[in-house]
Short mmCIF file of C-alpha atoms in Angstrom, two decimals:
data_model
loop_
_atom_site.label_atom_id
_atom_site.label_comp_id
_atom_site.label_asym_id
_atom_site.label_seq_id
_atom_site.Cartn_x
_atom_site.Cartn_y
_atom_site.Cartn_z
CA MET A 67 -21.85 14.36 16.52
CA ALA A 68 -18.12 15.20 16.61
CA THR A 69 -17.31 18.87 17.04
CA GLY A 70 -14.35 20.92 15.89
CA GLY A 71 -13.50 23.36 18.69
CA ASP A 72 -16.69 25.31 19.56
CA VAL A 73 -18.41 24.55 16.24
CA ASP A 74 -20.65 21.54 15.81
CA LEU A 75 -20.00 19.86 12.48
CA GLY A 76 -23.66 18.89 12.34
CA GLU A 77 -24.60 22.58 12.11
CA LEU A 78 -22.57 23.08 8.92
CA SER A 79 -24.34 23.01 5.59
CA PRO A 80 -23.34 20.42 2.97
CA SER A 81 -21.43 23.06 0.97
CA GLN A 82 -19.56 24.16 4.09
CA GLN A 83 -18.69 20.55 4.94
CA ASP A 84 -17.37 20.04 1.38
CA ALA A 85 -15.28 23.22 1.68
CA LEU A 86 -13.90 22.02 5.03
CA GLN A 87 -13.03 18.62 3.55
CA GLN A 88 -11.23 20.19 0.55
CA TYR A 89 -9.34 22.63 2.77
CA MET A 90 -8.18 19.88 5.19
CA GLN A 91 -7.03 17.65 2.31
CA VAL A 92 -4.74 20.42 1.03
CA THR A 93 -3.45 21.90 4.32
CA ASP A 94 -3.76 18.92 6.73
CA GLN A 95 -4.85 21.35 9.45
CA GLU A 96 -6.89 20.49 12.52
CA VAL A 97 -10.64 21.02 12.43
CA LYS A 98 -10.60 23.48 15.33
CA ASP A 99 -8.15 25.72 13.44
CA ALA A 100 -9.59 25.19 9.97
CA ILE A 101 -13.19 26.23 10.71
CA PRO A 102 -12.35 29.74 12.06
CA LEU A 103 -10.07 30.41 9.08
CA LEU A 104 -12.79 29.32 6.66
CA GLN A 105 -15.30 31.51 8.49
CA ARG A 106 -12.99 34.51 8.16
CA SER A 107 -12.62 33.66 4.45
CA GLN A 108 -16.41 33.48 3.93
CA TRP A 109 -16.03 29.71 3.29
CA ASN A 110 -14.01 30.34 0.14
CA VAL A 111 -11.56 27.44 -0.12
CA GLN A 112 -9.09 29.23 -2.43
CA ILE A 113 -8.90 32.31 -0.19
CA ALA A 114 -8.47 30.13 2.91
CA ILE A 115 -5.66 28.10 1.31
CA ALA A 116 -3.93 31.33 0.21
CA LYS A 117 -4.17 32.67 3.77
CA PHE A 118 -2.77 29.40 5.13
CA PHE A 119 0.35 29.46 2.92
CA ASP A 120 0.85 33.23 2.45
CA GLY A 121 -0.20 34.39 5.89
CA GLU A 122 -3.35 36.16 6.98
CA GLY A 123 -3.33 39.93 6.80
CA PRO A 124 -5.69 42.37 8.51
CA ASP A 125 -9.36 41.83 7.82
CA PRO A 126 -10.88 44.97 6.24
CA LEU A 127 -14.39 43.87 7.16
CA ALA A 128 -13.47 43.41 10.82
CA GLU A 129 -11.77 46.82 10.94
CA ALA A 130 -14.80 48.47 9.36
CA LEU A 131 -17.10 46.84 11.90
CA ALA A 132 -14.81 47.95 14.70
CA GLN A 133 -15.00 51.54 13.46
CA GLN A 134 -18.81 51.34 13.43
CA GLU A 135 -18.88 50.16 17.05
CA LEU A 136 -17.31 53.38 18.44
CA PRO A 137 -19.17 54.85 21.45
CA ARG A 138 -21.85 57.34 20.44
CA SER A 139 -23.55 60.21 22.17
CA SER A 140 -24.48 58.00 25.13
CA ALA A 141 -20.81 58.18 26.24
CA ARG A 142 -21.28 61.94 26.88
CA LEU A 143 -23.50 61.12 29.87
CA GLU A 144 -20.56 59.54 31.71
CA ASN A 145 -18.57 61.62 34.12
CA LEU A 146 -14.81 61.76 34.33
CA GLN A 147 -14.54 59.23 37.16
CA GLU A 148 -16.67 56.62 35.33
CA SER A 149 -14.67 57.15 32.14
CA MET A 150 -11.40 56.55 34.01
CA TYR A 151 -12.77 53.36 35.62
CA THR A 152 -14.07 52.12 32.25
CA ALA A 153 -10.77 52.82 30.51
CA ALA A 154 -8.83 51.04 33.27
CA ALA A 155 -11.11 47.97 33.12
CA GLN A 156 -10.87 47.56 29.34
CA PRO A 157 -7.75 45.84 27.94
CA PRO A 158 -5.51 48.12 25.90
CA ARG A 159 -6.18 47.99 22.20
CA ARG A 160 -3.37 46.80 20.03
CA ASN A 161 -2.08 49.36 17.61
CA PRO A 162 -2.20 48.01 14.03
CA ALA A 163 1.23 49.55 13.53
CA ASP A 164 2.64 47.17 16.17
CA ARG A 165 1.44 44.12 14.28
CA PRO A 166 4.17 42.38 12.30
CA GLU A 167 3.90 42.51 8.55
CA PRO A 168 2.75 39.33 6.85
CA ALA A 169 5.37 37.39 4.94
CA PRO A 170 3.78 36.23 1.69
CA ARG A 171 4.70 32.89 0.22
CA ILE A 172 6.62 33.65 -2.96
CA VAL A 173 6.72 31.10 -5.76
CA PRO A 174 8.63 32.27 -8.86
CA MET A 175 6.76 31.92 -12.09
CA PRO A 176 8.29 29.45 -14.55
CA ASN A 177 9.97 30.84 -17.63
CA THR A 178 7.47 30.53 -20.46
CA VAL A 179 8.81 29.87 -23.95
CA HIS A 180 6.53 30.96 -26.77
CA ARG A 181 6.97 29.00 -29.96
CA PRO A 182 5.84 30.56 -33.23
CA PRO A 183 3.55 28.64 -35.57
CA PHE A 184 5.16 26.15 -37.89
CA LEU A 185 4.89 28.29 -41.04
CA VAL A 186 6.24 31.38 -39.27
CA GLY A 187 9.10 29.36 -37.81
CA LEU A 188 9.87 27.97 -41.25
CA LEU A 189 10.04 31.48 -42.70
CA LEU A 190 12.26 32.70 -39.84
CA THR A 191 14.68 29.77 -40.12
CA PRO A 192 17.26 31.67 -42.26
CA PHE A 193 17.27 34.56 -39.77
CA SER A 194 17.68 32.11 -36.86
CA LEU A 195 20.64 30.44 -38.54
CA GLY A 196 22.23 33.82 -39.31
CA TRP A 197 21.75 34.98 -35.72
CA ALA A 198 23.31 31.76 -34.39
CA VAL A 199 26.39 32.15 -36.64
CA ALA A 200 26.78 35.85 -35.77
CA SER A 201 26.47 35.26 -32.03
CA ARG A 202 29.07 32.45 -32.11
CA LEU A 203 31.45 34.65 -34.07
CA PHE A 204 30.90 37.53 -31.64
CA ARG A 205 31.57 35.31 -28.61
CA THR A 206 34.76 34.04 -30.24
CA VAL A 207 36.05 37.59 -30.83
CA TRP A 208 34.98 38.59 -27.31
CA TYR A 209 36.94 35.67 -25.88
CA ILE A 210 40.06 36.62 -27.86
CA PHE A 211 39.85 40.26 -26.68
CA SER A 212 39.76 39.10 -23.06
CA PHE A 213 43.49 38.26 -23.32
CA LEU A 214 44.40 41.88 -24.09
CA PRO A 215 46.03 44.02 -21.35
CA ALA A 216 43.62 45.80 -19.03
CA SER A 217 44.76 49.22 -20.26
CA ILE A 218 43.64 48.61 -23.83
CA ARG A 219 40.85 46.12 -23.08
CA PRO A 220 37.32 47.40 -23.86
CA ARG A 221 35.43 48.64 -20.80
CA GLY A 222 32.40 46.47 -21.45
CA LEU A 223 34.62 43.43 -21.67
CA THR A 224 36.33 44.38 -18.40
CA ASN A 225 33.02 44.71 -16.56
CA GLY A 226 31.61 41.52 -18.07
CA SER A 227 34.59 39.36 -17.13
CA THR A 228 33.99 39.64 -13.38
CA SER A 229 33.08 36.55 -11.38
CA GLY A 230 31.13 35.87 -8.24
CA LEU A 231 28.11 37.93 -7.18
CA ARG A 232 29.11 40.81 -9.45
CA ASN A 233 28.84 38.70 -12.56
CA THR A 234 25.84 39.99 -14.50
CA THR A 235 26.36 38.21 -17.80
CA GLY A 236 24.46 35.14 -18.81
CA ARG A 237 22.14 35.03 -15.77
CA ARG A 238 19.33 32.81 -16.89
CA MET A 239 16.21 32.14 -14.88
CA LEU A 240 16.65 28.77 -13.17
CA MET A 241 14.60 26.62 -10.89
CA PRO A 242 14.62 27.71 -7.21
CA GLN A 243 16.97 24.91 -6.14
CA ASP A 244 19.41 25.67 -8.97
CA THR A 245 19.22 29.40 -8.22
CA ALA A 246 20.12 28.75 -4.57
CA ALA A 247 23.04 26.56 -5.61
CA ARG A 248 24.28 29.30 -7.97
CA PHE A 249 24.05 31.93 -5.22
CA LYS A 250 26.03 29.75 -2.82
CA ARG A 251 28.70 29.08 -5.46
CA GLU A 252 29.03 32.76 -6.37
CA PHE A 253 29.14 33.76 -2.70
CA GLU A 254 32.01 31.35 -2.06
CA GLU A 255 33.82 32.55 -5.20
CA GLU A 256 33.55 36.14 -3.98
CA TYR A 257 34.20 35.77 -0.25
CA GLY A 258 35.79 32.37 0.11
CA ASN A 259 34.50 29.17 1.64
CA SER A 260 32.41 30.12 4.68
CA GLU A 261 30.57 28.08 7.28
CA LEU A 262 27.22 29.77 6.71
CA PRO A 263 24.51 27.07 6.33
CA TRP A 264 22.75 28.44 3.26
CA PHE A 265 19.46 26.73 2.51
CA GLU A 266 19.70 25.10 -0.91
CA GLY A 267 16.16 25.62 -2.09
CA GLY A 268 13.58 28.24 -2.93
CA ILE A 269 12.19 30.83 -0.54
CA ALA A 270 8.82 29.06 -0.58
CA GLN A 271 10.42 25.76 0.44
CA ALA A 272 12.38 27.48 3.22
CA GLN A 273 9.25 29.23 4.49
CA ASP A 274 7.24 26.00 4.46
CA LEU A 275 10.01 24.25 6.39
CA ALA A 276 10.12 27.05 8.95
CA LYS A 277 6.36 26.84 9.40
CA LYS A 278 6.43 23.07 9.70
CA ASP A 279 9.36 22.83 12.12
CA LEU A 280 8.54 26.11 13.95
CA LYS A 281 11.87 27.75 13.15
CA PHE A 282 13.04 31.26 12.28
CA LEU A 283 13.71 32.03 8.62
CA TRP A 284 16.66 34.40 8.26
CA VAL A 285 16.44 36.08 4.83
CA VAL A 286 19.49 37.89 3.43
CA LEU A 287 19.19 39.88 0.17
CA MET A 288 22.31 41.26 -1.49
CA SER A 289 22.81 43.79 -4.26
CA PRO A 290 26.26 43.34 -5.84
CA GLU A 291 26.16 46.94 -7.12
CA HIS A 292 25.63 48.45 -3.63
CA ASP A 293 28.63 50.00 -1.88
CA ASP A 294 27.88 48.50 1.56
CA THR A 295 27.58 44.92 0.35
CA GLU A 296 31.32 44.22 0.56
CA SER A 297 31.78 45.63 4.08
CA PHE A 298 28.55 44.13 5.42
CA THR A 299 29.42 40.67 4.15
CA ARG A 300 33.02 40.59 5.32
CA GLU A 301 32.67 42.45 8.62
CA THR A 302 29.16 41.53 9.78
CA LEU A 303 27.75 38.47 8.06
CA LEU A 304 31.04 36.54 8.10
CA ALA A 305 31.90 37.53 11.67
CA PRO A 306 32.59 34.46 13.84
CA GLU A 307 29.95 35.42 16.42
CA VAL A 308 27.30 35.83 13.71
CA ILE A 309 28.20 32.50 12.08
CA GLY A 310 28.16 30.76 15.47
CA PHE A 311 24.77 32.30 16.33
CA ILE A 312 23.23 31.18 13.04
CA ARG A 313 24.71 27.68 13.24
CA ASP A 314 23.60 27.15 16.85
CA PRO A 315 20.80 24.50 16.77
CA ALA A 316 19.22 26.03 19.86
CA ASN A 317 18.29 29.16 17.89
CA ASN A 318 16.34 27.17 15.23
CA ILE A 319 17.45 29.32 12.29
CA ILE A 320 17.10 28.57 8.58
CA LEU A 321 19.37 30.83 6.52
CA TRP A 322 18.28 31.75 3.00
CA GLY A 323 20.10 34.19 0.75
CA GLY A 324 19.58 35.62 -2.68
CA ASN A 325 21.07 37.93 -5.26
CA ILE A 326 18.56 40.51 -6.46
CA LEU A 327 19.91 40.02 -9.97
CA ASP A 328 18.04 36.72 -9.88
CA SER A 329 14.31 36.65 -10.50
CA GLU A 330 13.34 34.92 -7.25
CA ALA A 331 15.36 37.24 -4.97
CA TYR A 332 14.02 40.24 -6.88
CA GLN A 333 10.44 39.10 -6.26
CA VAL A 334 11.26 38.64 -2.56
CA ALA A 335 12.63 42.20 -2.42
CA GLN A 336 9.47 43.54 -4.03
CA GLU A 337 7.13 41.63 -1.71
CA TYR A 338 9.14 42.53 1.42
CA ASN A 339 9.22 46.23 0.40
CA CYS A 340 13.00 46.25 0.43
CA THR A 341 14.38 49.70 -0.54
CA LYS A 342 17.87 49.64 0.98
CA TYR A 343 20.65 47.07 0.86
CA PRO A 344 22.03 44.92 2.33
CA PHE A 345 18.73 43.68 3.68
CA SER A 346 18.03 41.03 6.33
CA ALA A 347 14.72 39.90 7.76
CA LEU A 348 13.50 37.40 10.34
CA VAL A 349 10.33 35.49 9.44
CA CYS A 350 8.48 33.12 11.74
CA LEU A 351 5.03 31.84 12.60
CA THR A 352 2.99 34.30 14.67
CA PRO A 353 0.18 32.33 16.31
CA LYS A 354 -1.28 35.45 17.96
CA GLU A 355 -1.99 36.93 14.53
CA GLY A 356 -3.26 33.67 13.06
CA SER A 357 -2.65 29.98 13.47
CA THR A 358 -0.95 29.79 10.06
CA ARG A 359 0.34 33.32 9.53
CA MET A 360 4.02 33.81 8.74
CA SER A 361 5.15 37.35 9.57
CA ILE A 362 8.25 39.51 9.23
CA VAL A 363 9.15 40.03 12.88
CA LYS A 364 12.39 41.96 12.33
CA ARG A 365 14.02 44.02 9.58
CA LEU A 366 17.76 44.67 9.52
CA VAL A 367 18.62 47.23 6.84
CA GLY A 368 21.97 48.63 5.87
CA ALA A 369 25.45 48.01 7.19
CA MET A 370 25.81 47.67 10.96
CA PRO A 371 28.33 46.23 13.41
CA PRO A 372 28.11 42.53 14.27
CA THR A 373 27.11 43.26 17.88
CA ALA A 374 24.18 45.46 16.88
CA TYR A 375 23.21 43.00 14.16
CA LEU A 376 23.11 40.13 16.63
CA SER A 377 21.41 42.19 19.33
CA GLU A 378 18.50 43.12 17.05
CA ALA A 379 18.09 39.55 15.85
CA GLN A 380 18.38 38.12 19.37
CA SER A 381 15.68 40.44 20.73
CA ALA A 382 13.25 39.40 17.97
CA ILE A 383 13.99 35.72 18.51
CA ASN A 384 13.52 36.01 22.28
CA LYS A 385 10.21 37.83 21.73
CA TYR A 386 8.63 35.03 19.68
CA THR A 387 10.38 31.97 21.12
CA ALA A 388 7.73 31.58 23.82
CA ASP A 389 4.91 31.66 21.26
CA LEU A 390 6.64 29.06 19.10
CA ALA A 391 7.32 26.92 22.17
CA GLY A 392 3.61 27.01 23.00
CA VAL A 393 2.68 25.96 19.48
CA ARG A 394 5.36 23.27 19.58
CA ALA A 395 3.98 21.93 22.88
CA GLU A 396 0.46 21.98 21.45
CA ARG A 397 1.63 20.07 18.38
CA THR A 398 3.48 17.57 20.56
CA ALA A 399 0.38 17.01 22.67
CA ARG A 400 -1.70 16.63 19.53
CA GLU A 401 0.82 14.16 18.09
CA VAL A 402 0.80 12.19 21.34
CA THR A 403 -2.98 12.12 21.24
CA GLN A 404 -2.95 11.05 17.61
CA ASN A 405 -0.37 8.35 18.31
CA LEU A 406 -2.40 7.10 21.24
CA ARG A 407 -5.52 7.10 19.10
CA HIS A 408 -3.61 5.32 16.34
CA GLU A 409 -2.39 2.69 18.81
CA GLN A 410 -5.92 2.24 20.11
CA ASP A 411 -7.21 1.90 16.56
CA SER A 412 -4.43 -0.58 15.78
CA ALA A 413 -5.24 -2.61 18.88
CA TYR A 414 -8.91 -2.55 17.95
CA GLU A 415 -8.09 -3.63 14.39
CA ARG A 416 -5.91 -6.46 15.69
CA SER A 417 -8.65 -7.58 18.07
CA LEU A 418 -11.18 -7.32 15.27
CA ALA A 419 -8.87 -9.34 13.01
CA LYS A 420 -8.59 -12.04 15.68
CA ASP A 421 -12.38 -12.13 16.05
CA ARG A 422 -12.74 -12.37 12.28
CA GLU A 423 -10.19 -15.19 12.18
CA ARG A 424 -11.99 -17.09 14.93
CA ALA A 425 -15.30 -16.53 13.15
CA ARG A 426 -13.74 -17.74 9.90
CA GLN A 427 -12.34 -20.85 11.57
CA ARG A 428 -15.71 -21.50 13.20
CA ARG A 429 -17.46 -21.15 9.85
CA GLU A 430 -14.93 -23.47 8.23
CA ALA A 431 -15.37 -26.02 11.03
CA GLU A 432 -19.15 -25.82 10.70
CA LYS A 433 -18.85 -26.13 6.93
CA ALA A 434 -16.50 -29.11 7.26
CA ALA A 435 -18.87 -30.77 9.75
CA ALA A 436 -21.83 -30.14 7.46
CA GLU A 437 -19.87 -31.53 4.52
CA ALA A 438 -18.88 -34.58 6.59
CA VAL A 439 -22.51 -35.17 7.56
CA GLN A 440 -23.60 -34.70 3.95
CA ARG A 441 -20.84 -37.01 2.74
CA ALA A 442 -21.79 -39.64 5.33
CA GLU A 443 -25.43 -39.39 4.28
CA GLU A 444 -24.45 -39.69 0.62
CA GLU A 445 -22.21 -42.68 1.38
CA ALA A 446 -24.98 -44.29 3.41
CA ALA A 447 -27.47 -43.68 0.61
CA ALA A 448 -24.96 -45.03 -1.92
CA ALA A 449 -24.34 -48.09 0.26
CA THR A 450 -28.09 -48.66 0.62
CA ARG A 451 -28.58 -48.24 -3.13
CA LEU A 452 -25.64 -50.57 -3.83
CA ALA A 453 -27.00 -53.18 -1.43
CA ALA A 454 -30.41 -53.00 -3.10
CA GLN A 455 -28.85 -53.33 -6.56
CA ARG A 456 -26.69 -56.21 -5.34
CA ASP A 457 -29.71 -58.00 -3.90
CA GLN A 458 -31.65 -57.40 -7.14
CA TRP A 459 -28.73 -58.73 -9.18
CA ARG A 460 -28.52 -61.88 -7.02
CA ARG A 461 -32.25 -62.55 -7.49
CA TRP A 462 -31.91 -61.94 -11.22
CA ARG A 463 -28.78 -64.07 -11.56
CA ALA A 464 -30.31 -66.94 -9.58
CA THR A 465 -32.95 -67.32 -12.30
CA ARG A 466 -30.25 -67.87 -14.93
CA ILE A 467 -28.16 -70.56 -13.20
CA GLU A 468 -28.27 -73.83 -15.12
CA ALA A 469 -29.73 -76.88 -13.45
CA GLU A 470 -27.41 -79.60 -12.20
CA PRO A 471 -26.54 -82.14 -14.98
CA ALA A 472 -27.46 -85.80 -14.62
CA ALA A 473 -25.04 -88.14 -12.88
CA ASP A 474 -24.58 -90.36 -15.94
CA ASP A 475 -23.56 -87.41 -18.14
CA LYS A 476 -19.97 -87.86 -19.27
CA GLU A 477 -19.37 -84.12 -19.89
CA VAL A 478 -19.64 -83.22 -16.26
CA VAL A 479 -17.23 -82.29 -13.54
CA ARG A 480 -17.93 -82.97 -9.92
CA ILE A 481 -16.76 -80.09 -7.82
CA ALA A 482 -16.51 -80.02 -4.06
CA LEU A 483 -16.77 -76.49 -2.68
CA LYS A 484 -15.77 -75.72 0.86
CA MET A 485 -17.92 -72.75 1.83
CA PRO A 486 -16.81 -70.17 4.44
CA GLU A 487 -17.72 -70.94 8.01
CA SER A 488 -19.75 -67.71 8.22
CA SER A 489 -22.19 -69.04 5.60
CA GLY A 490 -22.95 -72.24 7.55
CA ALA A 491 -23.19 -74.24 4.33
CA GLY A 492 -20.15 -76.39 5.04
CA ARG A 493 -18.97 -78.54 2.08
CA ILE A 494 -21.03 -78.59 -1.12
CA VAL A 495 -20.68 -81.19 -3.86
CA ARG A 496 -22.31 -80.42 -7.21
CA ARG A 497 -21.98 -81.48 -10.81
CA PHE A 498 -21.19 -78.89 -13.51
CA ARG A 499 -20.73 -79.15 -17.19
CA LYS A 500 -17.14 -79.03 -18.38
CA ASP A 501 -17.84 -75.91 -20.46
CA THR A 502 -19.31 -74.06 -17.50
CA SER A 503 -17.56 -70.71 -17.12
CA LEU A 504 -15.93 -69.57 -13.95
CA GLU A 505 -18.38 -66.66 -13.80
CA ALA A 506 -21.21 -69.19 -13.60
CA LEU A 507 -19.33 -71.04 -10.85
CA TYR A 508 -18.89 -67.76 -8.94
CA ALA A 509 -22.54 -66.87 -9.52
CA PHE A 510 -23.59 -70.27 -8.14
CA VAL A 511 -21.64 -69.63 -4.97
CA GLU A 512 -23.01 -66.06 -4.77
CA CYS A 513 -26.65 -67.18 -5.16
CA TYR A 514 -26.40 -70.49 -3.27
CA ASP A 515 -28.58 -69.31 -0.39
CA LEU A 516 -31.30 -68.17 -2.81
CA LEU A 517 -31.19 -71.46 -4.71
CA GLN A 518 -32.01 -73.32 -1.53
CA GLY A 519 -35.32 -71.55 -1.21
CA GLU A 520 -37.92 -69.79 -3.31
CA PHE A 521 -36.99 -66.73 -5.38
CA ASP A 522 -38.66 -64.42 -7.83
CA GLU A 523 -38.54 -65.86 -11.34
CA LYS A 524 -39.41 -62.47 -12.87
CA ALA A 525 -36.53 -60.51 -11.35
CA GLU A 526 -34.87 -58.07 -13.76
CA GLU A 527 -31.24 -57.14 -14.11
CA PRO A 528 -30.46 -53.80 -12.40
CA THR A 529 -29.35 -50.93 -14.64
CA ASP A 530 -26.04 -49.11 -14.25
CA TYR A 531 -24.68 -51.81 -12.00
CA LYS A 532 -21.58 -53.99 -12.33
CA HIS A 533 -21.44 -56.80 -9.84
CA LYS A 534 -18.25 -57.53 -7.95
CA PHE A 535 -17.79 -60.81 -6.13
CA GLY A 536 -16.70 -60.51 -2.57
CA PHE A 537 -14.86 -63.82 -2.47
CA SER A 538 -12.45 -65.98 -4.43
CA ILE A 539 -12.38 -69.68 -5.33
CA ALA A 540 -9.01 -71.39 -5.03
CA SER A 541 -7.86 -74.92 -5.67
CA ILE A 542 -6.37 -76.75 -2.73
CA MET A 543 -3.82 -78.95 -4.53
CA PRO A 544 -1.96 -77.18 -6.08
CA LYS A 545 -2.94 -73.89 -4.49
CA SER A 546 -3.98 -71.31 -7.09
CA VAL A 547 -6.65 -68.70 -7.62
CA PRO A 548 -8.26 -68.69 -11.06
CA PRO A 549 -8.91 -65.24 -12.54
CA THR A 550 -12.44 -63.93 -12.75
CA GLY A 551 -11.72 -61.24 -15.29
CA ALA A 552 -12.14 -61.20 -19.02
CA LYS A 553 -9.98 -64.31 -19.67
CA ARG A 554 -11.98 -66.82 -17.72
CA ARG A 555 -11.41 -70.55 -17.94
CA ASP A 556 -14.00 -73.25 -17.94
CA ALA A 557 -14.79 -75.29 -14.91
CA GLY A 558 -13.27 -78.31 -16.71
CA ASP A 559 -9.85 -76.68 -17.09
CA CYS A 560 -7.02 -79.07 -16.31
CA ARG A 561 -5.88 -76.70 -13.67
CA PHE A 562 -8.78 -77.98 -11.54
CA VAL A 563 -9.80 -81.33 -12.91
CA CYS A 564 -8.46 -83.91 -15.28
CA LEU A 565 -10.42 -86.80 -16.68
CA SER A 566 -12.70 -88.07 -13.93
CA LEU A 567 -10.82 -86.61 -10.97
CA TRP A 568 -12.66 -84.66 -8.44
CA LEU A 569 -12.02 -80.96 -8.09
CA TRP A 570 -11.60 -79.70 -4.58
CA LEU A 571 -12.15 -75.95 -4.32
CA LYS A 572 -12.24 -73.60 -1.40
CA VAL A 573 -14.38 -70.48 -1.21
CA GLN A 574 -12.79 -67.74 0.90
CA PRO A 575 -13.44 -64.01 1.27
CA LEU A 576 -11.14 -61.66 -0.60
CA ARG A 577 -9.82 -60.07 2.59
CA ASP A 578 -8.45 -63.47 3.64
CA THR A 579 -6.63 -64.19 0.38
CA GLU A 580 -4.49 -61.06 0.08
CA GLY A 581 -0.97 -62.22 -0.61
CA ASP A 582 -2.12 -65.76 -1.54
CA LYS A 583 -2.31 -65.05 -5.23
CA PHE A 584 -0.72 -67.51 -7.62
CA THR A 585 2.62 -65.98 -8.68
CA GLY A 586 4.26 -68.82 -10.55
CA PRO A 587 5.59 -72.38 -10.20
CA GLN A 588 5.70 -73.64 -6.66
CA ARG A 589 7.14 -76.65 -4.98
CA ARG A 590 4.62 -79.46 -5.41
CA THR A 591 3.97 -82.73 -3.76
CA GLY A 592 4.09 -86.09 -5.52
CA GLN A 593 0.34 -86.16 -5.95
CA ALA A 594 0.42 -82.75 -7.62
CA SER A 595 3.19 -83.89 -9.94
CA ARG A 596 1.18 -86.93 -10.96
CA ARG A 597 -1.81 -84.69 -11.69
CA ASP A 598 0.37 -82.47 -13.86
CA GLU A 599 1.51 -85.51 -15.80
CA ALA A 600 -2.12 -86.49 -16.29
CA CYS A 601 -2.81 -82.96 -17.49
CA LYS A 602 -0.09 -83.27 -20.08
CA ALA A 603 -1.73 -86.47 -21.28
CA CYS A 604 -4.89 -84.47 -21.86
#
């Protein structure tokens, strides 16, 4: 069974395994770090997720247990020397006051618009229209008064016409990204275009990025109404050494600023316990306090010189750089291990795919071979069945061949058939009636071997069988092949015989007569021409 750190996953109950699965799907944290956090959260998924994103504060239960484990009356039996040795051997306890404060993850609540019911809104429509007209008229008059000299201009109008960070009119609650863009624009309107890399997003997005990339989050909160804001911004924050320090990639700093007149920055000031302005804070991941805890590692309050400002920030960064480097190295090693495991899994999947492809090809080859064998067996069975039907048809057809007419019959034709050499019959001379069809002539040739011996007189015609002759009968002079299809001619056709002439025919297999088909008039000999003239006389 796979283990996560020192905890065996097999020892977890089903509910604990479900909680671990839900927590890992949301946070994508390793098992060895997720299980201790869930144990400290009493396996409550919501509390564990909140600790992961907002940071983990001191555990009241652990502190209470620590207070209960204080040495009792048994410690009075020790002498001074033993107490000194015991105190020297024990590691010094960390003062809770030295622990950095947790930096909660702040997500501003969306502005909720409450709509009255339809009937109430319908009743309030006249008042809404009147308020809209009055407010437009008031803004028009206010705009006209703004052109008056400053000495006679109303004081409220003078204060409301300011721009930049001091502008307090019309500040609507916006989305975090829009609020950050407005702060940057107002800052540049007030102090000019600076090179400070303000993060254009919410404080929660900046904190998540700092946790993900293991960077320091530099938070700057400004109060436009404070007297030190102007001097701090121009002399300290916009000092070249401060800008260069913040922009240096080696320091891994994400700069986020806010105006406390905005809702998000005000919530940050409340959560960070900010009581004096201008306020700056450094936030980073503190792995010693918790694997996912973001803490405020340095507070910079009030106006101070640039050197002192940088010195305080540099000391805090140097203090926690080693811890972040250790976490970064651990993440890199974990990523290398994951990449190696992924490559191994990919190689295994590719090898498995090749094995599956070979197995598929083998199955297809076996299937094709089986189909070929089955097809050969079916063809052999069909050939055997066809041969049996052909033999049955020949026996049946032999019983229906007319007997040879008498020699003195005038309605006869004497036909000489030259049989193929493979039959061994040689030349056959037989008399046929002039009205004998070509099919009967072909059937005589087909059943000639049976007619020479004894055959079954009671043979029946096979069902579902259409006989095809495997040969053709052609006249020698002139050379032509009579059709055996639907339009059959009689044996006494003038094509073969005229009056009392003999008809010389040749029986040849179909494979030997390909290309010898009669295609039209051919050049004929004198004897053939005389026969054609005799045919015309008929």
